[in-house]
PDB file of N, CA and C in Angstrom:
ATOM      1  N   UNK M   1     132.326  60.405 104.919  1.00  0.00           N
ATOM      2  CA  UNK M   1     133.614  60.638 106.471  1.00  0.00           C
ATOM      3  C   UNK M   1     132.599  60.135 107.437  1.00  0.00           C
ATOM      4  N   UNK M   2     133.657  59.288 107.926  1.00  0.00           N
ATOM      5  CA  UNK M   2     133.020  59.312 109.606  1.00  0.00           C
ATOM      6  C   UNK M   2     132.229  61.070 110.212  1.00  0.00           C
ATOM      7  N   UNK M   3     132.931  62.096 109.882  1.00  0.00           N
ATOM      8  CA  UNK M   3     132.349  63.386 110.117  1.00  0.00           C
ATOM      9  C   UNK M   3     130.827  63.843 109.944  1.00  0.00           C
ATOM     10  N   UNK M   4     130.700  63.079 108.285  1.00  0.00           N
ATOM     11  CA  UNK M   4     129.787  63.676 107.544  1.00  0.00           C
ATOM     12  C   UNK M   4     128.412  62.640 108.341  1.00  0.00           C
ATOM     13  N   UNK M   5     128.607  61.400 108.802  1.00  0.00           N
ATOM     14  CA  UNK M   5     127.764  60.633 109.300  1.00  0.00           C
ATOM     15  C   UNK M   5     127.208  60.912 110.598  1.00  0.00           C
ATOM     16  N   UNK M   6     128.439  61.235 111.695  1.00  0.00           N
ATOM     17  CA  UNK M   6     127.964  62.022 112.566  1.00  0.00           C
ATOM     18  C   UNK M   6     126.879  63.022 112.573  1.00  0.00           C
ATOM     19  N   UNK M   7     127.560  63.841 111.995  1.00  0.00           N
ATOM     20  CA  UNK M   7     126.874  65.186 112.032  1.00  0.00           C
ATOM     21  C   UNK M   7     125.595  64.811 111.188  1.00  0.00           C
ATOM     22  N   UNK M   8     124.910  63.819 110.614  1.00  0.00           N
ATOM     23  CA  UNK M   8     124.041  63.720 110.066  1.00  0.00           C
ATOM     24  C   UNK M   8     123.227  63.142 110.922  1.00  0.00           C
ATOM     25  N   UNK M   9     123.871  61.947 111.735  1.00  0.00           N
ATOM     26  CA  UNK M   9     123.118  61.361 112.756  1.00  0.00           C
ATOM     27  C   UNK M   9     122.372  62.373 113.875  1.00  0.00           C
ATOM     28  N   UNK M  10     123.202  63.450 114.117  1.00  0.00           N
ATOM     29  CA  UNK M  10     123.238  64.311 114.998  1.00  0.00           C
ATOM     30  C   UNK M  10     122.150  65.397 114.601  1.00  0.00           C
ATOM     31  N   UNK M  11     122.059  65.519 113.543  1.00  0.00           N
ATOM     32  CA  UNK M  11     121.044  66.132 112.696  1.00  0.00           C
ATOM     33  C   UNK M  11     118.916  65.663 112.874  1.00  0.00           C
ATOM     34  N   UNK M  12     119.547  64.364 112.686  1.00  0.00           N
ATOM     35  CA  UNK M  12     118.772  63.310 112.665  1.00  0.00           C
ATOM     36  C   UNK M  12     117.874  63.441 113.675  1.00  0.00           C
ATOM     37  N   UNK M  13     118.518  63.268 114.774  1.00  0.00           N
ATOM     38  CA  UNK M  13     118.639  62.963 116.043  1.00  0.00           C
ATOM     39  C   UNK M  13     117.589  64.336 116.678  1.00  0.00           C
ATOM     40  N   UNK M  14     118.404  65.329 116.146  1.00  0.00           N
ATOM     41  CA  UNK M  14     118.147  66.671 117.213  1.00  0.00           C
ATOM     42  C   UNK M  14     116.983  67.344 117.154  1.00  0.00           C
ATOM     43  N   UNK M  15     117.287  67.776 115.559  1.00  0.00           N
ATOM     44  CA  UNK M  15     116.766  68.383 114.744  1.00  0.00           C
ATOM     45  C   UNK M  15     115.546  68.412 113.891  1.00  0.00           C
ATOM     46  N   UNK M  16     115.672  67.380 113.331  1.00  0.00           N
ATOM     47  CA  UNK M  16     114.357  66.867 112.610  1.00  0.00           C
ATOM     48  C   UNK M  16     113.672  65.496 112.896  1.00  0.00           C
ATOM     49  N   UNK M  17     112.414  65.711 112.462  1.00  0.00           N
ATOM     50  CA  UNK M  17     111.436  64.909 113.329  1.00  0.00           C
ATOM     51  C   UNK M  17     111.590  63.146 112.370  1.00  0.00           C
ATOM     52  N   UNK M  18     111.104  62.246 113.149  1.00  0.00           N
ATOM     53  CA  UNK M  18     111.833  61.207 112.970  1.00  0.00           C
ATOM     54  C   UNK M  18     110.890  60.753 111.201  1.00  0.00           C
ATOM     55  N   UNK M  19     111.568  60.442 110.509  1.00  0.00           N
ATOM     56  CA  UNK M  19     111.289  59.979 108.942  1.00  0.00           C
ATOM     57  C   UNK M  19     112.029  61.032 108.451  1.00  0.00           C
ATOM     58  N   UNK M  20     112.064  62.370 108.581  1.00  0.00           N
ATOM     59  CA  UNK M  20     112.829  62.983 108.190  1.00  0.00           C
ATOM     60  C   UNK M  20     113.807  63.526 107.968  1.00  0.00           C
ATOM     61  N   UNK M  21     114.528  63.193 106.944  1.00  0.00           N
ATOM     62  CA  UNK M  21     115.948  63.197 106.583  1.00  0.00           C
ATOM     63  C   UNK M  21     116.235  64.461 106.565  1.00  0.00           C
ATOM     64  N   UNK M  22     117.719  65.159 107.217  1.00  0.00           N
ATOM     65  CA  UNK M  22     118.026  65.944 107.161  1.00  0.00           C
ATOM     66  C   UNK M  22     118.834  66.336 105.416  1.00  0.00           C
ATOM     67  N   UNK M  23     118.940  67.827 105.320  1.00  0.00           N
ATOM     68  CA  UNK M  23     119.641  67.718 104.015  1.00  0.00           C
ATOM     69  C   UNK M  23     120.667  67.536 103.497  1.00  0.00           C
ATOM     70  N   UNK M  24     121.340  66.984 102.798  1.00  0.00           N
ATOM     71  CA  UNK M  24     122.537  66.227 102.271  1.00  0.00           C
ATOM     72  C   UNK M  24     123.821  67.594 101.531  1.00  0.00           C
ATOM     73  N   UNK M  25     124.910  67.542 102.152  1.00  0.00           N
ATOM     74  CA  UNK M  25     125.364  68.447 101.805  1.00  0.00           C
ATOM     75  C   UNK M  25     126.008  67.887 100.242  1.00  0.00           C
ATOM     76  N   UNK M  26     125.877  69.188  99.521  1.00  0.00           N
ATOM     77  CA  UNK M  26     126.834  68.580  98.062  1.00  0.00           C
ATOM     78  C   UNK M  26     128.705  68.250  97.856  1.00  0.00           C
ATOM     79  N   UNK M  27     128.725  66.713  97.521  1.00  0.00           N
ATOM     80  CA  UNK M  27     129.926  66.895  97.365  1.00  0.00           C
ATOM     81  C   UNK M  27     131.052  68.023  96.958  1.00  0.00           C
ATOM     82  N   UNK M  28     132.273  68.026  97.512  1.00  0.00           N
ATOM     83  CA  UNK M  28     133.006  69.072  96.574  1.00  0.00           C
ATOM     84  C   UNK M  28     133.417  69.246  95.280  1.00  0.00           C
ATOM     85  N   UNK M  29     133.461  67.634  94.569  1.00  0.00           N
ATOM     86  CA  UNK M  29     133.588  67.532  93.608  1.00  0.00           C
ATOM     87  C   UNK M  29     133.011  67.622  92.505  1.00  0.00           C
ATOM     88  N   UNK M  30     131.679  68.242  92.323  1.00  0.00           N
ATOM     89  CA  UNK M  30     130.265  67.579  92.240  1.00  0.00           C
ATOM     90  C   UNK M  30     129.754  69.798  92.234  1.00  0.00           C
ATOM     91  N   UNK M  31     130.435  70.411  93.069  1.00  0.00           N
ATOM     92  CA  UNK M  31     130.196  72.038  93.329  1.00  0.00           C
ATOM     93  C   UNK M  31     130.928  72.780  91.698  1.00  0.00           C
ATOM     94  N   UNK M  32     131.330  71.697  91.167  1.00  0.00           N
ATOM     95  CA  UNK M  32     132.347  72.597  90.029  1.00  0.00           C
ATOM     96  C   UNK M  32     133.476  73.683  90.659  1.00  0.00           C
ATOM     97  N   UNK M  33     133.918  73.611  91.784  1.00  0.00           N
ATOM     98  CA  UNK M  33     134.808  74.840  92.377  1.00  0.00           C
ATOM     99  C   UNK M  33     135.895  73.500  92.950  1.00  0.00           C
ATOM    100  N   UNK M  34     136.804  74.522  93.460  1.00  0.00           N
ATOM    101  CA  UNK M  34     138.117  74.234  94.203  1.00  0.00           C
ATOM    102  C   UNK M  34     139.072  75.139  94.947  1.00  0.00           C
ATOM    103  N   UNK M  35     139.858  74.767  95.678  1.00  0.00           N
ATOM    104  CA  UNK M  35     140.467  76.057  96.081  1.00  0.00           C
ATOM    105  C   UNK M  35     142.082  75.965  95.644  1.00  0.00           C
ATOM    106  N   UNK M  36     142.185  77.504  95.914  1.00  0.00           N
ATOM    107  CA  UNK M  36     143.692  77.977  95.377  1.00  0.00           C
ATOM    108  C   UNK M  36     144.394  78.034  97.088  1.00  0.00           C
ATOM    109  N   UNK M  37     145.421  77.639  97.448  1.00  0.00           N
ATOM    110  CA  UNK M  37     146.025  77.743  98.357  1.00  0.00           C
ATOM    111  C   UNK M  37     148.012  77.891  98.095  1.00  0.00           C
ATOM    112  N   UNK M  38     148.310  78.799  98.800  1.00  0.00           N
ATOM    113  CA  UNK M  38     150.008  78.674  98.888  1.00  0.00           C
ATOM    114  C   UNK M  38     151.377  79.378 100.307  1.00  0.00           C
ATOM    115  N   UNK M  39     152.439  79.733  99.528  1.00  0.00           N
ATOM    116  CA  UNK M  39     152.607  80.550 100.744  1.00  0.00           C
ATOM    117  C   UNK M  39     153.725  81.601  99.694  1.00  0.00           C
ATOM    118  N   UNK M  40     153.301  83.027  99.843  1.00  0.00           N
ATOM    119  CA  UNK M  40     154.377  84.010  99.505  1.00  0.00           C
ATOM    120  C   UNK M  40     155.551  83.595 100.546  1.00  0.00           C
ATOM    121  N   UNK M  41     156.630  83.790 100.342  1.00  0.00           N
ATOM    122  CA  UNK M  41     158.111  83.475 100.413  1.00  0.00           C
ATOM    123  C   UNK M  41     158.979  84.980 100.011  1.00  0.00           C
ATOM    124  N   UNK M  42     159.738  85.133 101.029  1.00  0.00           N
ATOM    125  CA  UNK M  42     160.884  86.020 100.818  1.00  0.00           C
ATOM    126  C   UNK M  42     160.234  86.388 101.845  1.00  0.00           C
ATOM    127  N   UNK M  43     161.081  88.383 102.004  1.00  0.00           N
ATOM    128  CA  UNK M  43     161.210  89.120 103.111  1.00  0.00           C
ATOM    129  C   UNK M  43     159.668  89.889 103.042  1.00  0.00           C
ATOM    130  N   UNK M  44     159.640  90.116 104.197  1.00  0.00           N
ATOM    131  CA  UNK M  44     157.989  90.092 104.386  1.00  0.00           C
ATOM    132  C   UNK M  44     156.893  90.683 104.145  1.00  0.00           C
ATOM    133  N   UNK M  45     156.617  88.957 104.502  1.00  0.00           N
ATOM    134  CA  UNK M  45     155.458  88.137 103.711  1.00  0.00           C
ATOM    135  C   UNK M  45     154.034  88.095 104.369  1.00  0.00           C
ATOM    136  N   UNK M  46     154.295  88.808 105.660  1.00  0.00           N
ATOM    137  CA  UNK M  46     152.931  89.344 106.143  1.00  0.00           C
ATOM    138  C   UNK M  46     152.107  90.518 105.962  1.00  0.00           C
ATOM    139  N   UNK M  47     150.768  90.108 105.186  1.00  0.00           N
ATOM    140  CA  UNK M  47     149.907  90.620 104.685  1.00  0.00           C
ATOM    141  C   UNK M  47     150.445  91.425 103.071  1.00  0.00           C
ATOM    142  N   UNK M  48     150.718  90.328 102.964  1.00  0.00           N
ATOM    143  CA  UNK M  48     151.245  90.752 101.298  1.00  0.00           C
ATOM    144  C   UNK M  48     149.817  90.658 100.324  1.00  0.00           C
ATOM    145  N   UNK M  49     149.151  91.670  99.571  1.00  0.00           N
ATOM    146  CA  UNK M  49     147.965  91.203  98.562  1.00  0.00           C
ATOM    147  C   UNK M  49     148.832  90.185  97.327  1.00  0.00           C
ATOM    148  N   UNK M  50     147.639  88.730  97.648  1.00  0.00           N
ATOM    149  CA  UNK M  50     148.215  88.325  96.126  1.00  0.00           C
ATOM    150  C   UNK M  50     146.527  88.195  95.858  1.00  0.00           C
ATOM    151  N   UNK M  51     146.785  88.268  94.243  1.00  0.00           N
ATOM    152  CA  UNK M  51     145.765  88.387  93.522  1.00  0.00           C
ATOM    153  C   UNK M  51     145.181  87.207  92.819  1.00  0.00           C
ATOM    154  N   UNK M  52     144.199  86.852  92.900  1.00  0.00           N
ATOM    155  CA  UNK M  52     143.449  85.803  92.043  1.00  0.00           C
ATOM    156  C   UNK M  52     143.215  86.502  90.423  1.00  0.00           C
ATOM    157  N   UNK M  53     143.914  86.213  89.281  1.00  0.00           N
ATOM    158  CA  UNK M  53     143.301  87.036  87.777  1.00  0.00           C
ATOM    159  C   UNK M  53     142.289  86.946  87.509  1.00  0.00           C
ATOM    160  N   UNK M  54     140.768  87.113  88.169  1.00  0.00           N
ATOM    161  CA  UNK M  54     139.232  86.695  87.565  1.00  0.00           C
ATOM    162  C   UNK M  54     138.441  87.876  86.785  1.00  0.00           C
ATOM    163  N   UNK M  55     137.749  87.670  86.666  1.00  0.00           N
ATOM    164  CA  UNK M  55     136.828  89.467  86.442  1.00  0.00           C
ATOM    165  C   UNK M  55     135.889  89.078  87.419  1.00  0.00           C
ATOM    166  N   UNK M  56     135.857  90.119  88.140  1.00  0.00           N
ATOM    167  CA  UNK M  56     137.106  90.929  88.348  1.00  0.00           C
ATOM    168  C   UNK M  56     138.021  90.617  89.614  1.00  0.00           C
ATOM    169  N   UNK M  57     139.014  90.609  89.766  1.00  0.00           N
ATOM    170  CA  UNK M  57     139.624  90.145  90.216  1.00  0.00           C
ATOM    171  C   UNK M  57     139.592  90.008  91.974  1.00  0.00           C
ATOM    172  N   UNK M  58     139.917  89.217  92.242  1.00  0.00           N
ATOM    173  CA  UNK M  58     140.296  88.522  93.933  1.00  0.00           C
ATOM    174  C   UNK M  58     141.337  88.759  94.650  1.00  0.00           C
ATOM    175  N   UNK M  59     141.104  89.714  95.464  1.00  0.00           N
ATOM    176  CA  UNK M  59     142.034  89.532  96.258  1.00  0.00           C
ATOM    177  C   UNK M  59     142.378  89.612  97.544  1.00  0.00           C
ATOM    178  N   UNK M  60     143.956  88.684  98.789  1.00  0.00           N
ATOM    179  CA  UNK M  60     143.200  88.578  99.816  1.00  0.00           C
ATOM    180  C   UNK M  60     144.763  88.978 100.586  1.00  0.00           C
ATOM    181  N   UNK M  61     145.173  88.739 101.524  1.00  0.00           N
ATOM    182  CA  UNK M  61     146.085  89.463 102.178  1.00  0.00           C
ATOM    183  C   UNK M  61     146.703  87.552 102.887  1.00  0.00           C
ATOM    184  N   UNK M  62     148.091  87.360 102.559  1.00  0.00           N
ATOM    185  CA  UNK M  62     148.919  86.737 103.724  1.00  0.00           C
ATOM    186  C   UNK M  62     148.863  87.028 105.205  1.00  0.00           C
ATOM    187  N   UNK M  63     148.913  85.787 105.824  1.00  0.00           N
ATOM    188  CA  UNK M  63     149.154  86.044 107.219  1.00  0.00           C
ATOM    189  C   UNK M  63     150.765  85.723 107.540  1.00  0.00           C
ATOM    190  N   UNK M  64     150.471  86.227 108.709  1.00  0.00           N
ATOM    191  CA  UNK M  64     151.854  86.358 108.826  1.00  0.00           C
ATOM    192  C   UNK M  64     153.341  85.168 108.781  1.00  0.00           C
ATOM    193  N   UNK M  65     153.227  83.821 108.456  1.00  0.00           N
ATOM    194  CA  UNK M  65     153.679  83.066 107.526  1.00  0.00           C
ATOM    195  C   UNK M  65     153.641  82.806 106.314  1.00  0.00           C
ATOM    196  N   UNK M  66     153.234  83.970 105.445  1.00  0.00           N
ATOM    197  CA  UNK M  66     152.920  84.354 104.285  1.00  0.00           C
ATOM    198  C   UNK M  66     151.537  82.977 103.373  1.00  0.00           C
ATOM    199  N   UNK M  67     150.833  82.600 104.362  1.00  0.00           N
ATOM    200  CA  UNK M  67     149.590  81.429 103.824  1.00  0.00           C
ATOM    201  C   UNK M  67     148.993  82.502 103.668  1.00  0.00           C
ATOM    202  N   UNK M  68     147.940  81.947 102.397  1.00  0.00           N
ATOM    203  CA  UNK M  68     147.191  82.606 101.850  1.00  0.00           C
ATOM    204  C   UNK M  68     145.995  81.540 100.841  1.00  0.00           C
ATOM    205  N   UNK M  69     144.568  82.007 100.603  1.00  0.00           N
ATOM    206  CA  UNK M  69     144.019  81.170 100.015  1.00  0.00           C
ATOM    207  C   UNK M  69     142.706  81.344  99.455  1.00  0.00           C
ATOM    208  N   UNK M  70     142.409  80.993  98.538  1.00  0.00           N
ATOM    209  CA  UNK M  70     140.966  81.148  97.589  1.00  0.00           C
ATOM    210  C   UNK M  70     140.410  80.687  97.938  1.00  0.00           C
ATOM    211  N   UNK M  71     139.147  80.142  98.080  1.00  0.00           N
ATOM    212  CA  UNK M  71     137.746  79.268  98.084  1.00  0.00           C
ATOM    213  C   UNK M  71     137.049  79.594  97.395  1.00  0.00           C
ATOM    214  N   UNK M  72     136.133  78.213  96.432  1.00  0.00           N
ATOM    215  CA  UNK M  72     134.953  78.249  96.035  1.00  0.00           C
ATOM    216  C   UNK M  72     135.400  78.948  94.945  1.00  0.00           C
ATOM    217  N   UNK M  73     137.029  78.616  94.175  1.00  0.00           N
ATOM    218  CA  UNK M  73     137.328  78.710  92.927  1.00  0.00           C
ATOM    219  C   UNK M  73     136.401  78.441  91.689  1.00  0.00           C
ATOM    220  N   UNK M  74     136.035  78.603  90.099  1.00  0.00           N
ATOM    221  CA  UNK M  74     135.278  77.512  89.484  1.00  0.00           C
ATOM    222  C   UNK M  74     136.780  77.012  89.021  1.00  0.00           C
ATOM    223  N   UNK M  75     136.567  75.836  88.470  1.00  0.00           N
ATOM    224  CA  UNK M  75     137.174  74.699  87.380  1.00  0.00           C
ATOM    225  C   UNK M  75     137.970  75.799  86.645  1.00  0.00           C
ATOM    226  N   UNK M  76     139.205  75.672  86.586  1.00  0.00           N
ATOM    227  CA  UNK M  76     139.801  76.102  85.091  1.00  0.00           C
ATOM    228  C   UNK M  76     140.990  76.581  85.497  1.00  0.00           C
ATOM    229  N   UNK M  77     141.778  77.533  84.601  1.00  0.00           N
ATOM    230  CA  UNK M  77     143.014  78.071  84.918  1.00  0.00           C
ATOM    231  C   UNK M  77     142.931  79.698  85.222  1.00  0.00           C
ATOM    232  N   UNK M  78     143.941  79.540  85.910  1.00  0.00           N
ATOM    233  CA  UNK M  78     143.861  80.602  86.354  1.00  0.00           C
ATOM    234  C   UNK M  78     145.799  81.264  86.624  1.00  0.00           C
ATOM    235  N   UNK M  79     145.690  82.839  86.533  1.00  0.00           N
ATOM    236  CA  UNK M  79     147.146  83.131  87.611  1.00  0.00           C
ATOM    237  C   UNK M  79     147.308  83.867  88.849  1.00  0.00           C
ATOM    238  N   UNK M  80     147.791  83.509  89.522  1.00  0.00           N
ATOM    239  CA  UNK M  80     147.622  84.349  91.078  1.00  0.00           C
ATOM    240  C   UNK M  80     149.877  85.151  91.123  1.00  0.00           C
ATOM    241  N   UNK M  81     149.131  86.421  90.778  1.00  0.00           N
ATOM    242  CA  UNK M  81     150.297  87.590  92.033  1.00  0.00           C
ATOM    243  C   UNK M  81     150.433  87.988  92.739  1.00  0.00           C
ATOM    244  N   UNK M  82     152.019  88.328  93.389  1.00  0.00           N
ATOM    245  CA  UNK M  82     151.861  89.442  94.251  1.00  0.00           C
ATOM    246  C   UNK M  82     152.463  89.945  94.328  1.00  0.00           C
ATOM    247  N   UNK M  83     153.119  90.818  93.330  1.00  0.00           N
ATOM    248  CA  UNK M  83     153.712  91.838  92.374  1.00  0.00           C
ATOM    249  C   UNK M  83     154.364  91.858  91.315  1.00  0.00           C
ATOM    250  N   UNK M  84     155.554  92.566  91.302  1.00  0.00           N
ATOM    251  CA  UNK M  84     155.903  92.790  89.744  1.00  0.00           C
ATOM    252  C   UNK M  84     157.433  91.729  90.359  1.00  0.00           C
ATOM    253  N   UNK M  85     157.567  91.161  90.999  1.00  0.00           N
ATOM    254  CA  UNK M  85     159.167  90.931  91.116  1.00  0.00           C
ATOM    255  C   UNK M  85     158.848  89.165  90.575  1.00  0.00           C
ATOM    256  N   UNK M  86     160.275  88.602  89.497  1.00  0.00           N
ATOM    257  CA  UNK M  86     160.562  87.364  89.353  1.00  0.00           C
ATOM    258  C   UNK M  86     159.868  86.773  90.275  1.00  0.00           C
ATOM    259  N   UNK M  87     159.124  85.997  89.508  1.00  0.00           N
ATOM    260  CA  UNK M  87     158.212  84.494  90.757  1.00  0.00           C
ATOM    261  C   UNK M  87     157.402  85.101  91.294  1.00  0.00           C
ATOM    262  N   UNK M  88     156.884  86.306  91.011  1.00  0.00           N
ATOM    263  CA  UNK M  88     155.607  86.745  91.709  1.00  0.00           C
ATOM    264  C   UNK M  88     154.312  86.293  91.047  1.00  0.00           C
ATOM    265  N   UNK M  89     154.417  85.680  89.665  1.00  0.00           N
ATOM    266  CA  UNK M  89     153.051  85.077  89.304  1.00  0.00           C
ATOM    267  C   UNK M  89     153.215  84.055  88.539  1.00  0.00           C
ATOM    268  N   UNK M  90     152.383  83.316  89.178  1.00  0.00           N
ATOM    269  CA  UNK M  90     152.110  81.668  88.618  1.00  0.00           C
ATOM    270  C   UNK M  90     150.626  81.600  88.105  1.00  0.00           C
ATOM    271  N   UNK M  91     150.456  80.248  87.208  1.00  0.00           N
ATOM    272  CA  UNK M  91     149.871  79.951  86.597  1.00  0.00           C
ATOM    273  C   UNK M  91     149.421  78.343  87.606  1.00  0.00           C
ATOM    274  N   UNK M  92     148.261  78.472  87.889  1.00  0.00           N
ATOM    275  CA  UNK M  92     147.421  77.210  88.134  1.00  0.00           C
ATOM    276  C   UNK M  92     146.563  76.610  87.836  1.00  0.00           C
ATOM    277  N   UNK M  93     145.956  75.321  88.000  1.00  0.00           N
ATOM    278  CA  UNK M  93     144.935  74.924  87.583  1.00  0.00           C
ATOM    279  C   UNK M  93     143.706  74.380  88.658  1.00  0.00           C
ATOM    280  N   UNK M  94     142.935  74.794  88.650  1.00  0.00           N
ATOM    281  CA  UNK M  94     142.044  74.358  90.070  1.00  0.00           C
ATOM    282  C   UNK M  94     141.075  73.071  89.147  1.00  0.00           C
ATOM    283  N   UNK M  95     141.080  72.138  90.052  1.00  0.00           N
ATOM    284  CA  UNK M  95     140.322  71.441  89.753  1.00  0.00           C
ATOM    285  C   UNK M  95     139.059  71.051  91.031  1.00  0.00           C
ATOM    286  N   UNK M  96     137.838  70.501  90.256  1.00  0.00           N
ATOM    287  CA  UNK M  96     137.035  70.379  91.166  1.00  0.00           C
ATOM    288  C   UNK M  96     137.384  69.349  92.811  1.00  0.00           C
ATOM    289  N   UNK M  97     136.888  70.012  93.310  1.00  0.00           N
ATOM    290  CA  UNK M  97     136.721  69.423  94.724  1.00  0.00           C
ATOM    291  C   UNK M  97     138.236  69.369  95.510  1.00  0.00           C
ATOM    292  N   UNK M  98     139.567  69.619  94.831  1.00  0.00           N
ATOM    293  CA  UNK M  98     140.648  69.439  95.316  1.00  0.00           C
ATOM    294  C   UNK M  98     141.276  70.953  95.504  1.00  0.00           C
ATOM    295  N   UNK M  99     142.396  70.908  96.312  1.00  0.00           N
ATOM    296  CA  UNK M  99     143.550  71.940  96.813  1.00  0.00           C
ATOM    297  C   UNK M  99     144.519  71.773  95.485  1.00  0.00           C
ATOM    298  N   UNK M 100     144.705  73.553  94.496  1.00  0.00           N
ATOM    299  CA  UNK M 100     146.037  73.472  94.066  1.00  0.00           C
ATOM    300  C   UNK M 100     146.916  73.995  95.123  1.00  0.00           C
ATOM    301  N   UNK M 101     148.365  73.573  95.318  1.00  0.00           N
ATOM    302  CA  UNK M 101     149.086  74.543  95.992  1.00  0.00           C
ATOM    303  C   UNK M 101     150.067  75.157  95.216  1.00  0.00           C
ATOM    304  N   UNK M 102     150.268  76.519  95.447  1.00  0.00           N
ATOM    305  CA  UNK M 102     151.536  77.411  94.545  1.00  0.00           C
ATOM    306  C   UNK M 102     152.124  78.153  95.571  1.00  0.00           C
ATOM    307  N   UNK M 103     153.468  78.694  95.450  1.00  0.00           N
ATOM    308  CA  UNK M 103     154.589  79.741  96.157  1.00  0.00           C
ATOM    309  C   UNK M 103     154.502  80.532  95.012  1.00  0.00           C
ATOM    310  N   UNK M 104     154.615  81.870  95.913  1.00  0.00           N
ATOM    311  CA  UNK M 104     154.905  82.915  94.998  1.00  0.00           C
ATOM    312  C   UNK M 104     156.238  83.006  95.976  1.00  0.00           C
ATOM    313  N   UNK M 105     157.317  84.269  94.883  1.00  0.00           N
ATOM    314  CA  UNK M 105     158.309  84.739  95.679  1.00  0.00           C
ATOM    315  C   UNK M 105     158.095  86.158  95.460  1.00  0.00           C
ATOM    316  N   UNK M 106     157.732  87.042  96.645  1.00  0.00           N
ATOM    317  CA  UNK M 106     157.719  88.068  96.874  1.00  0.00           C
ATOM    318  C   UNK M 106     159.016  88.803  97.163  1.00  0.00           C
TER     319      UNK M 106
END
């Protein structure tokens, strides 16, 4: 995209000698990873612990709006949970280079 071309040009002209190409970032879809993002809805959604079922488990906390995210998640099927209530666990499928959105009820 335009931003990567601007960055590459800035690196080329400011930090690399003429004729030397700056390293190219790997396209997200080639890393074999994606992202999981979502919202916890209900009462008291600030600082709710959300857990991604991996080995070992990966916990994170929601912000004041209930938003949470996991980055660099390997492609595959996962369960995301925020407690024992109904609707507090969702199955998600991570696709390389994509954001998988989900919603949990707290």
